[in-house]
Amino acid sequence: MTSRKLDDLLARNRTWAASIKAEDPEFFTKLSSQQTPRYLWIGCSDSRVPCTQLVDLLPGDMFVHRNVANMVIHTDFNCLSVMQYAIEVLKVEHIIICGHYGCGGILAALRNMHFGLIDNWLRHIHDIINAYDIYLTGFEDENSRLQALCELNVLQQVFNVCQNSLVHQAWAKGQQLTVHGWIYGVEDGLLRDLEVTLSSVQELADARRRLAEKTGLRALDCRGDSP
Ligand code: CO
């Protein structure tokens, strides 16, 4: 019979907490007074991409926001609030946008599948498909197109982060803040750096130009770098 109370998870938690305390008896006491994470992770909700686990960090090391297809939408106050607190209060030094290959949300958009409310959220992926249609149709099979789109989505979200007023203000004040684009392979457990590591408006403009050149993005779509 299945347990209604999830006793198994609670038992696993007790074992986990005890193992950490065995290593460092003061670990939780020290953490209870403050958090000073250096990283903000923005990733997909996918159960196969457990952010702190896959970079082997402990509680207290990373501030986290996850949603379907790791998107940073300009008017999403949930994500913006996380970013604001991370940048202005916690003063994280790095924002990592991490996508993953084989993302189900991105595949649903690519195949134009319908699941209800979430279709509206995934419209943002459709926008990316439309903007990069020439580049994406150059891939012969669906799997390579999906992987390319998963990477493009990370780059687009890195740009969305960098175009945000919070990031611009931090950079204008001289605050040390670097935005990274990574992608994770569910099939091998490894992270890849997509080589978009941006710490200034100029680096953002250069990265956007490089992507536009690589993908044949219409000039209209890469104009303007300020929010
Ligand atoms: Co996903």
PDB file of C-alpha atoms and ligand atoms in Angstrom:
ATOM      1  CA  MET A   1       0.000   0.000   0.000  1.00  0.00           C
ATOM      2  CA  THR A   2       1.327   3.463  -0.835  1.00  0.00           C
ATOM      3  CA  SER A   3       1.996   5.694   2.130  1.00  0.00           C
ATOM      4  CA  ARG A   4      -0.195   8.783   2.187  1.00  0.00           C
ATOM      5  CA  LYS A   5       2.292  10.591   4.417  1.00  0.00           C
ATOM      6  CA  LEU A   6       5.483  10.124   2.381  1.00  0.00           C
ATOM      7  CA  ASP A   7       7.237   8.655   5.402  1.00  0.00           C
ATOM      8  CA  ASP A   8       9.979   7.366   3.159  1.00  0.00           C
ATOM      9  CA  LEU A   9      10.952  10.906   2.117  1.00  0.00           C
ATOM     10  CA  LEU A  10      10.892  12.166   5.697  1.00  0.00           C
ATOM     11  CA  ALA A  11      13.090   9.268   6.765  1.00  0.00           C
ATOM     12  CA  ARG A  12      15.525  10.019   3.930  1.00  0.00           C
ATOM     13  CA  ASN A  13      15.631  13.632   5.105  1.00  0.00           C
ATOM     14  CA  ARG A  14      16.592  12.600   8.643  1.00  0.00           C
ATOM     15  CA  THR A  15      19.396  10.415   7.297  1.00  0.00           C
ATOM     16  CA  TRP A  16      20.601  13.252   5.030  1.00  0.00           C
ATOM     17  CA  ALA A  17      20.621  15.846   7.844  1.00  0.00           C
ATOM     18  CA  ALA A  18      22.423  13.433  10.161  1.00  0.00           C
ATOM     19  CA  SER A  19      25.110  12.741   7.549  1.00  0.00           C
ATOM     20  CA  ILE A  20      25.787  16.455   7.086  1.00  0.00           C
ATOM     21  CA  LYS A  21      25.890  17.009  10.845  1.00  0.00           C
ATOM     22  CA  ALA A  22      28.310  14.106  11.200  1.00  0.00           C
ATOM     23  CA  GLU A  23      30.715  15.991   8.899  1.00  0.00           C
ATOM     24  CA  ASP A  24      30.096  19.404  10.462  1.00  0.00           C
ATOM     25  CA  PRO A  25      28.045  19.497  13.678  1.00  0.00           C
ATOM     26  CA  GLU A  26      27.513  23.291  13.364  1.00  0.00           C
ATOM     27  CA  PHE A  27      26.514  23.248   9.670  1.00  0.00           C
ATOM     28  CA  PHE A  28      22.797  23.968  10.050  1.00  0.00           C
ATOM     29  CA  THR A  29      23.235  26.286  13.041  1.00  0.00           C
ATOM     30  CA  LYS A  30      25.642  28.471  11.054  1.00  0.00           C
ATOM     31  CA  LEU A  31      23.327  28.513   8.027  1.00  0.00           C
ATOM     32  CA  SER A  32      20.275  29.414  10.078  1.00  0.00           C
ATOM     33  CA  SER A  33      21.561  32.930  10.770  1.00  0.00           C
ATOM     34  CA  GLN A  34      22.284  33.960   7.183  1.00  0.00           C
ATOM     35  CA  GLN A  35      22.705  32.911   3.562  1.00  0.00           C
ATOM     36  CA  THR A  36      25.521  34.239   1.391  1.00  0.00           C
ATOM     37  CA  PRO A  37      25.231  32.412  -1.918  1.00  0.00           C
ATOM     38  CA  ARG A  38      27.562  33.494  -4.729  1.00  0.00           C
ATOM     39  CA  TYR A  39      25.378  32.058  -7.474  1.00  0.00           C
ATOM     40  CA  LEU A  40      21.872  32.472  -8.819  1.00  0.00           C
ATOM     41  CA  TRP A  41      20.789  29.459 -10.847  1.00  0.00           C
ATOM     42  CA  ILE A  42      17.940  29.799 -13.330  1.00  0.00           C
ATOM     43  CA  GLY A  43      17.105  26.362 -14.679  1.00  0.00           C
ATOM     44  CA  CYS A  44      14.389  24.038 -15.912  1.00  0.00           C
ATOM     45  CA  SER A  45      11.956  22.370 -13.510  1.00  0.00           C
ATOM     46  CA  ASP A  46      12.849  18.991 -15.043  1.00  0.00           C
ATOM     47  CA  SER A  47      13.422  16.408 -12.277  1.00  0.00           C
ATOM     48  CA  ARG A  48      16.555  15.187 -14.050  1.00  0.00           C
ATOM     49  CA  VAL A  49      18.344  18.524 -13.607  1.00  0.00           C
ATOM     50  CA  PRO A  50      18.788  18.885  -9.826  1.00  0.00           C
ATOM     51  CA  CYS A  51      20.912  22.043  -9.824  1.00  0.00           C
ATOM     52  CA  THR A  52      22.749  21.993  -6.492  1.00  0.00           C
ATOM     53  CA  GLN A  53      23.387  18.265  -6.751  1.00  0.00           C
ATOM     54  CA  LEU A  54      24.925  18.356 -10.191  1.00  0.00           C
ATOM     55  CA  VAL A  55      27.455  21.034  -9.236  1.00  0.00           C
ATOM     56  CA  ASP A  56      28.008  19.303  -5.894  1.00  0.00           C
ATOM     57  CA  LEU A  57      27.134  22.322  -3.735  1.00  0.00           C
ATOM     58  CA  LEU A  58      25.720  22.386  -0.244  1.00  0.00           C
ATOM     59  CA  PRO A  59      22.682  24.247   1.102  1.00  0.00           C
ATOM     60  CA  GLY A  60      23.508  27.950   1.321  1.00  0.00           C
ATOM     61  CA  ASP A  61      25.677  28.056  -1.800  1.00  0.00           C
ATOM     62  CA  MET A  62      23.144  28.726  -4.550  1.00  0.00           C
ATOM     63  CA  PHE A  63      19.972  30.801  -4.895  1.00  0.00           C
ATOM     64  CA  VAL A  64      17.590  29.062  -7.280  1.00  0.00           C
ATOM     65  CA  HIS A  65      14.742  29.789  -9.657  1.00  0.00           C
ATOM     66  CA  ARG A  66      13.319  27.044 -11.853  1.00  0.00           C
ATOM     67  CA  ASN A  67      10.499  26.982 -14.351  1.00  0.00           C
ATOM     68  CA  VAL A  68       9.523  25.001 -17.418  1.00  0.00           C
ATOM     69  CA  ALA A  69      12.189  25.496 -20.108  1.00  0.00           C
ATOM     70  CA  ASN A  70      14.347  27.826 -17.941  1.00  0.00           C
ATOM     71  CA  MET A  71      12.937  31.078 -19.251  1.00  0.00           C
ATOM     72  CA  VAL A  72      13.446  34.669 -18.141  1.00  0.00           C
ATOM     73  CA  ILE A  73      10.402  36.555 -19.324  1.00  0.00           C
ATOM     74  CA  HIS A  74      10.564  40.345 -19.060  1.00  0.00           C
ATOM     75  CA  THR A  75       7.248  40.594 -17.163  1.00  0.00           C
ATOM     76  CA  ASP A  76       7.481  37.464 -15.006  1.00  0.00           C
ATOM     77  CA  PHE A  77       7.441  39.000 -11.534  1.00  0.00           C
ATOM     78  CA  ASN A  78       8.231  35.690  -9.928  1.00  0.00           C
ATOM     79  CA  CYS A  79      11.555  35.407 -11.765  1.00  0.00           C
ATOM     80  CA  LEU A  80      12.195  39.167 -11.559  1.00  0.00           C
ATOM     81  CA  SER A  81      11.678  39.141  -7.791  1.00  0.00           C
ATOM     82  CA  VAL A  82      14.159  36.299  -7.428  1.00  0.00           C
ATOM     83  CA  MET A  83      16.636  38.227  -9.585  1.00  0.00           C
ATOM     84  CA  GLN A  84      16.125  41.450  -7.678  1.00  0.00           C
ATOM     85  CA  TYR A  85      16.687  39.830  -4.288  1.00  0.00           C
ATOM     86  CA  ALA A  86      19.681  37.876  -5.575  1.00  0.00           C
ATOM     87  CA  ILE A  87      21.336  40.894  -7.195  1.00  0.00           C
ATOM     88  CA  GLU A  88      20.458  43.716  -4.803  1.00  0.00           C
ATOM     89  CA  VAL A  89      20.274  42.019  -1.412  1.00  0.00           C
ATOM     90  CA  LEU A  90      22.351  38.848  -1.631  1.00  0.00           C
ATOM     91  CA  LYS A  91      24.732  40.416  -4.158  1.00  0.00           C
ATOM     92  CA  VAL A  92      25.406  37.187  -6.015  1.00  0.00           C
ATOM     93  CA  GLU A  93      28.421  37.391  -8.324  1.00  0.00           C
ATOM     94  CA  HIS A  94      27.170  34.986 -10.982  1.00  0.00           C
ATOM     95  CA  ILE A  95      23.870  34.245 -12.676  1.00  0.00           C
ATOM     96  CA  ILE A  96      23.827  30.875 -14.411  1.00  0.00           C
ATOM     97  CA  ILE A  97      21.147  30.188 -17.007  1.00  0.00           C
ATOM     98  CA  CYS A  98      21.172  26.443 -17.418  1.00  0.00           C
ATOM     99  CA  GLY A  99      19.134  24.609 -20.018  1.00  0.00           C
ATOM    100  CA  HIS A 100      19.295  20.932 -20.839  1.00  0.00           C
ATOM    101  CA  TYR A 101      19.243  18.819 -23.962  1.00  0.00           C
ATOM    102  CA  GLY A 102      16.008  16.982 -24.650  1.00  0.00           C
ATOM    103  CA  CYS A 103      13.867  19.542 -22.784  1.00  0.00           C
ATOM    104  CA  GLY A 104      10.245  18.374 -22.886  1.00  0.00           C
ATOM    105  CA  GLY A 105       8.851  21.914 -22.891  1.00  0.00           C
ATOM    106  CA  ILE A 106      10.982  22.868 -25.851  1.00  0.00           C
ATOM    107  CA  LEU A 107      10.086  19.658 -27.693  1.00  0.00           C
ATOM    108  CA  ALA A 108       6.384  20.363 -27.106  1.00  0.00           C
ATOM    109  CA  ALA A 109       6.823  23.776 -28.731  1.00  0.00           C
ATOM    110  CA  LEU A 110       8.881  22.359 -31.591  1.00  0.00           C
ATOM    111  CA  ARG A 111       6.208  19.733 -32.304  1.00  0.00           C
ATOM    112  CA  ASN A 112       3.416  22.222 -31.731  1.00  0.00           C
ATOM    113  CA  MET A 113       1.840  19.935 -29.126  1.00  0.00           C
ATOM    114  CA  HIS A 114      -0.939  21.097 -26.827  1.00  0.00           C
ATOM    115  CA  PHE A 115      -1.143  20.498 -23.071  1.00  0.00           C
ATOM    116  CA  GLY A 116      -3.478  23.273 -21.929  1.00  0.00           C
ATOM    117  CA  LEU A 117      -2.428  26.322 -19.920  1.00  0.00           C
ATOM    118  CA  ILE A 118       1.270  25.614 -20.382  1.00  0.00           C
ATOM    119  CA  ASP A 119       0.867  26.200 -24.151  1.00  0.00           C
ATOM    120  CA  ASN A 120       0.753  29.919 -23.338  1.00  0.00           C
ATOM    121  CA  TRP A 121       4.023  29.783 -21.400  1.00  0.00           C
ATOM    122  CA  LEU A 122       5.623  27.869 -24.250  1.00  0.00           C
ATOM    123  CA  ARG A 123       4.560  30.582 -26.729  1.00  0.00           C
ATOM    124  CA  HIS A 124       7.872  32.197 -25.773  1.00  0.00           C
ATOM    125  CA  ILE A 125       9.671  29.183 -27.233  1.00  0.00           C
ATOM    126  CA  HIS A 126       7.566  29.539 -30.384  1.00  0.00           C
ATOM    127  CA  ASP A 127       8.829  33.124 -30.625  1.00  0.00           C
ATOM    128  CA  ILE A 128      12.406  31.818 -30.608  1.00  0.00           C
ATOM    129  CA  ILE A 129      11.528  29.198 -33.239  1.00  0.00           C
ATOM    130  CA  ASN A 130      10.030  31.927 -35.419  1.00  0.00           C
ATOM    131  CA  ALA A 131      12.973  34.292 -34.962  1.00  0.00           C
ATOM    132  CA  TYR A 132      15.545  31.608 -35.825  1.00  0.00           C
ATOM    133  CA  ASP A 133      13.484  29.685 -38.386  1.00  0.00           C
ATOM    134  CA  ILE A 134      16.095  29.872 -41.155  1.00  0.00           C
ATOM    135  CA  TYR A 135      18.820  28.563 -38.871  1.00  0.00           C
ATOM    136  CA  LEU A 136      16.667  25.810 -37.365  1.00  0.00           C
ATOM    137  CA  THR A 137      15.335  24.461 -40.645  1.00  0.00           C
ATOM    138  CA  GLY A 138      18.989  23.905 -41.633  1.00  0.00           C
ATOM    139  CA  PHE A 139      19.078  20.920 -39.255  1.00  0.00           C
ATOM    140  CA  GLU A 140      17.948  17.780 -41.032  1.00  0.00           C
ATOM    141  CA  ASP A 141      16.530  15.681 -38.229  1.00  0.00           C
ATOM    142  CA  GLU A 142      14.279  16.637 -35.375  1.00  0.00           C
ATOM    143  CA  ASN A 143      16.733  15.626 -32.690  1.00  0.00           C
ATOM    144  CA  SER A 144      19.511  17.934 -33.905  1.00  0.00           C
ATOM    145  CA  ARG A 145      16.955  20.718 -34.343  1.00  0.00           C
ATOM    146  CA  LEU A 146      15.768  20.154 -30.771  1.00  0.00           C
ATOM    147  CA  GLN A 147      19.300  20.229 -29.361  1.00  0.00           C
ATOM    148  CA  ALA A 148      20.071  23.409 -31.317  1.00  0.00           C
ATOM    149  CA  LEU A 149      16.864  24.987 -30.060  1.00  0.00           C
ATOM    150  CA  CYS A 150      17.690  24.020 -26.457  1.00  0.00           C
ATOM    151  CA  GLU A 151      21.019  25.850 -26.867  1.00  0.00           C
ATOM    152  CA  LEU A 152      19.410  28.848 -28.594  1.00  0.00           C
ATOM    153  CA  ASN A 153      16.916  29.113 -25.776  1.00  0.00           C
ATOM    154  CA  VAL A 154      19.733  29.350 -23.227  1.00  0.00           C
ATOM    155  CA  LEU A 155      21.389  32.119 -25.249  1.00  0.00           C
ATOM    156  CA  GLN A 156      18.112  33.983 -25.598  1.00  0.00           C
ATOM    157  CA  GLN A 157      17.489  33.767 -21.851  1.00  0.00           C
ATOM    158  CA  VAL A 158      21.040  34.973 -21.138  1.00  0.00           C
ATOM    159  CA  PHE A 159      20.252  37.989 -23.324  1.00  0.00           C
ATOM    160  CA  ASN A 160      16.949  38.496 -21.527  1.00  0.00           C
ATOM    161  CA  VAL A 161      18.768  38.529 -18.175  1.00  0.00           C
ATOM    162  CA  CYS A 162      21.373  40.970 -19.477  1.00  0.00           C
ATOM    163  CA  GLN A 163      18.745  43.305 -20.947  1.00  0.00           C
ATOM    164  CA  ASN A 164      16.959  43.489 -17.641  1.00  0.00           C
ATOM    165  CA  SER A 165      17.028  46.823 -15.822  1.00  0.00           C
ATOM    166  CA  LEU A 166      18.245  45.151 -12.598  1.00  0.00           C
ATOM    167  CA  VAL A 167      21.348  43.826 -14.318  1.00  0.00           C
ATOM    168  CA  HIS A 168      21.941  47.121 -16.144  1.00  0.00           C
ATOM    169  CA  GLN A 169      21.741  49.014 -12.859  1.00  0.00           C
ATOM    170  CA  ALA A 170      24.148  46.603 -11.186  1.00  0.00           C
ATOM    171  CA  TRP A 171      26.629  46.959 -14.039  1.00  0.00           C
ATOM    172  CA  ALA A 172      26.221  50.754 -14.075  1.00  0.00           C
ATOM    173  CA  LYS A 173      27.085  50.821 -10.348  1.00  0.00           C
ATOM    174  CA  GLY A 174      30.191  48.737 -10.982  1.00  0.00           C
ATOM    175  CA  GLN A 175      28.807  45.718  -9.120  1.00  0.00           C
ATOM    176  CA  GLN A 176      30.610  42.521 -10.049  1.00  0.00           C
ATOM    177  CA  LEU A 177      28.030  40.378 -11.848  1.00  0.00           C
ATOM    178  CA  THR A 178      28.650  37.843 -14.594  1.00  0.00           C
ATOM    179  CA  VAL A 179      25.936  36.023 -16.541  1.00  0.00           C
ATOM    180  CA  HIS A 180      26.676  32.531 -17.874  1.00  0.00           C
ATOM    181  CA  GLY A 181      24.911  30.255 -20.386  1.00  0.00           C
ATOM    182  CA  TRP A 182      25.240  26.535 -19.722  1.00  0.00           C
ATOM    183  CA  ILE A 183      23.535  23.418 -20.961  1.00  0.00           C
ATOM    184  CA  TYR A 184      23.281  20.064 -19.227  1.00  0.00           C
ATOM    185  CA  GLY A 185      23.321  16.619 -20.798  1.00  0.00           C
ATOM    186  CA  VAL A 186      20.741  14.436 -19.095  1.00  0.00           C
ATOM    187  CA  GLU A 187      22.340  11.414 -20.782  1.00  0.00           C
ATOM    188  CA  ASP A 188      25.870  11.939 -19.407  1.00  0.00           C
ATOM    189  CA  GLY A 189      25.424  14.171 -16.340  1.00  0.00           C
ATOM    190  CA  LEU A 190      27.765  16.824 -17.747  1.00  0.00           C
ATOM    191  CA  LEU A 191      27.422  20.581 -18.043  1.00  0.00           C
ATOM    192  CA  ARG A 192      28.647  22.446 -21.132  1.00  0.00           C
ATOM    193  CA  ASP A 193      29.584  26.104 -21.133  1.00  0.00           C
ATOM    194  CA  LEU A 194      27.989  27.740 -24.189  1.00  0.00           C
ATOM    195  CA  GLU A 195      30.661  30.460 -24.169  1.00  0.00           C
ATOM    196  CA  VAL A 196      28.378  33.364 -23.436  1.00  0.00           C
ATOM    197  CA  THR A 197      29.932  34.813 -20.302  1.00  0.00           C
ATOM    198  CA  LEU A 198      28.806  38.398 -20.055  1.00  0.00           C
ATOM    199  CA  SER A 199      29.724  41.120 -17.557  1.00  0.00           C
ATOM    200  CA  SER A 200      28.987  44.318 -19.467  1.00  0.00           C
ATOM    201  CA  VAL A 201      26.652  45.948 -21.983  1.00  0.00           C
ATOM    202  CA  GLN A 202      29.447  45.842 -24.567  1.00  0.00           C
ATOM    203  CA  GLU A 203      29.957  42.090 -24.114  1.00  0.00           C
ATOM    204  CA  LEU A 204      26.213  41.625 -24.470  1.00  0.00           C
ATOM    205  CA  ALA A 205      26.158  43.569 -27.741  1.00  0.00           C
ATOM    206  CA  ASP A 206      29.107  41.524 -29.072  1.00  0.00           C
ATOM    207  CA  ALA A 207      27.486  38.217 -28.111  1.00  0.00           C
ATOM    208  CA  ARG A 208      24.215  39.190 -29.771  1.00  0.00           C
ATOM    209  CA  ARG A 209      26.026  40.187 -32.932  1.00  0.00           C
ATOM    210  CA  ARG A 210      27.959  36.885 -32.984  1.00  0.00           C
ATOM    211  CA  LEU A 211      24.754  34.882 -32.601  1.00  0.00           C
ATOM    212  CA  ALA A 212      22.997  36.911 -35.287  1.00  0.00           C
ATOM    213  CA  GLU A 213      25.894  36.250 -37.680  1.00  0.00           C
ATOM    214  CA  LYS A 214      25.948  32.544 -36.874  1.00  0.00           C
ATOM    215  CA  THR A 215      22.221  32.038 -37.257  1.00  0.00           C
ATOM    216  CA  GLY A 216      21.311  34.532 -39.972  1.00  0.00           C
ATOM    217  CA  LEU A 217      18.912  36.190 -37.548  1.00  0.00           C
ATOM    218  CA  ARG A 218      17.029  39.041 -39.170  1.00  0.00           C
ATOM    219  CA  ALA A 219      18.679  42.374 -38.400  1.00  0.00           C
ATOM    220  CA  LEU A 220      15.435  43.675 -36.919  1.00  0.00           C
ATOM    221  CA  ASP A 221      15.544  41.050 -34.177  1.00  0.00           C
ATOM    222  CA  CYS A 222      18.945  41.966 -32.788  1.00  0.00           C
ATOM    223  CA  ARG A 223      18.585  45.726 -32.628  1.00  0.00           C
ATOM    224  CA  GLY A 224      18.899  47.664 -29.384  1.00  0.00           C
ATOM    225  CA  ASP A 225      20.630  46.374 -26.286  1.00  0.00           C
ATOM    226  CA  SER A 226      19.172  48.625 -23.623  1.00  0.00           C
ATOM    227  CA  PRO A 227      16.004  47.754 -21.770  1.00  0.00           C
TER     228      PRO A 227
HETATM  229 CO    CO B   1      13.307  21.109 -19.535  1.00  0.00          CO
END
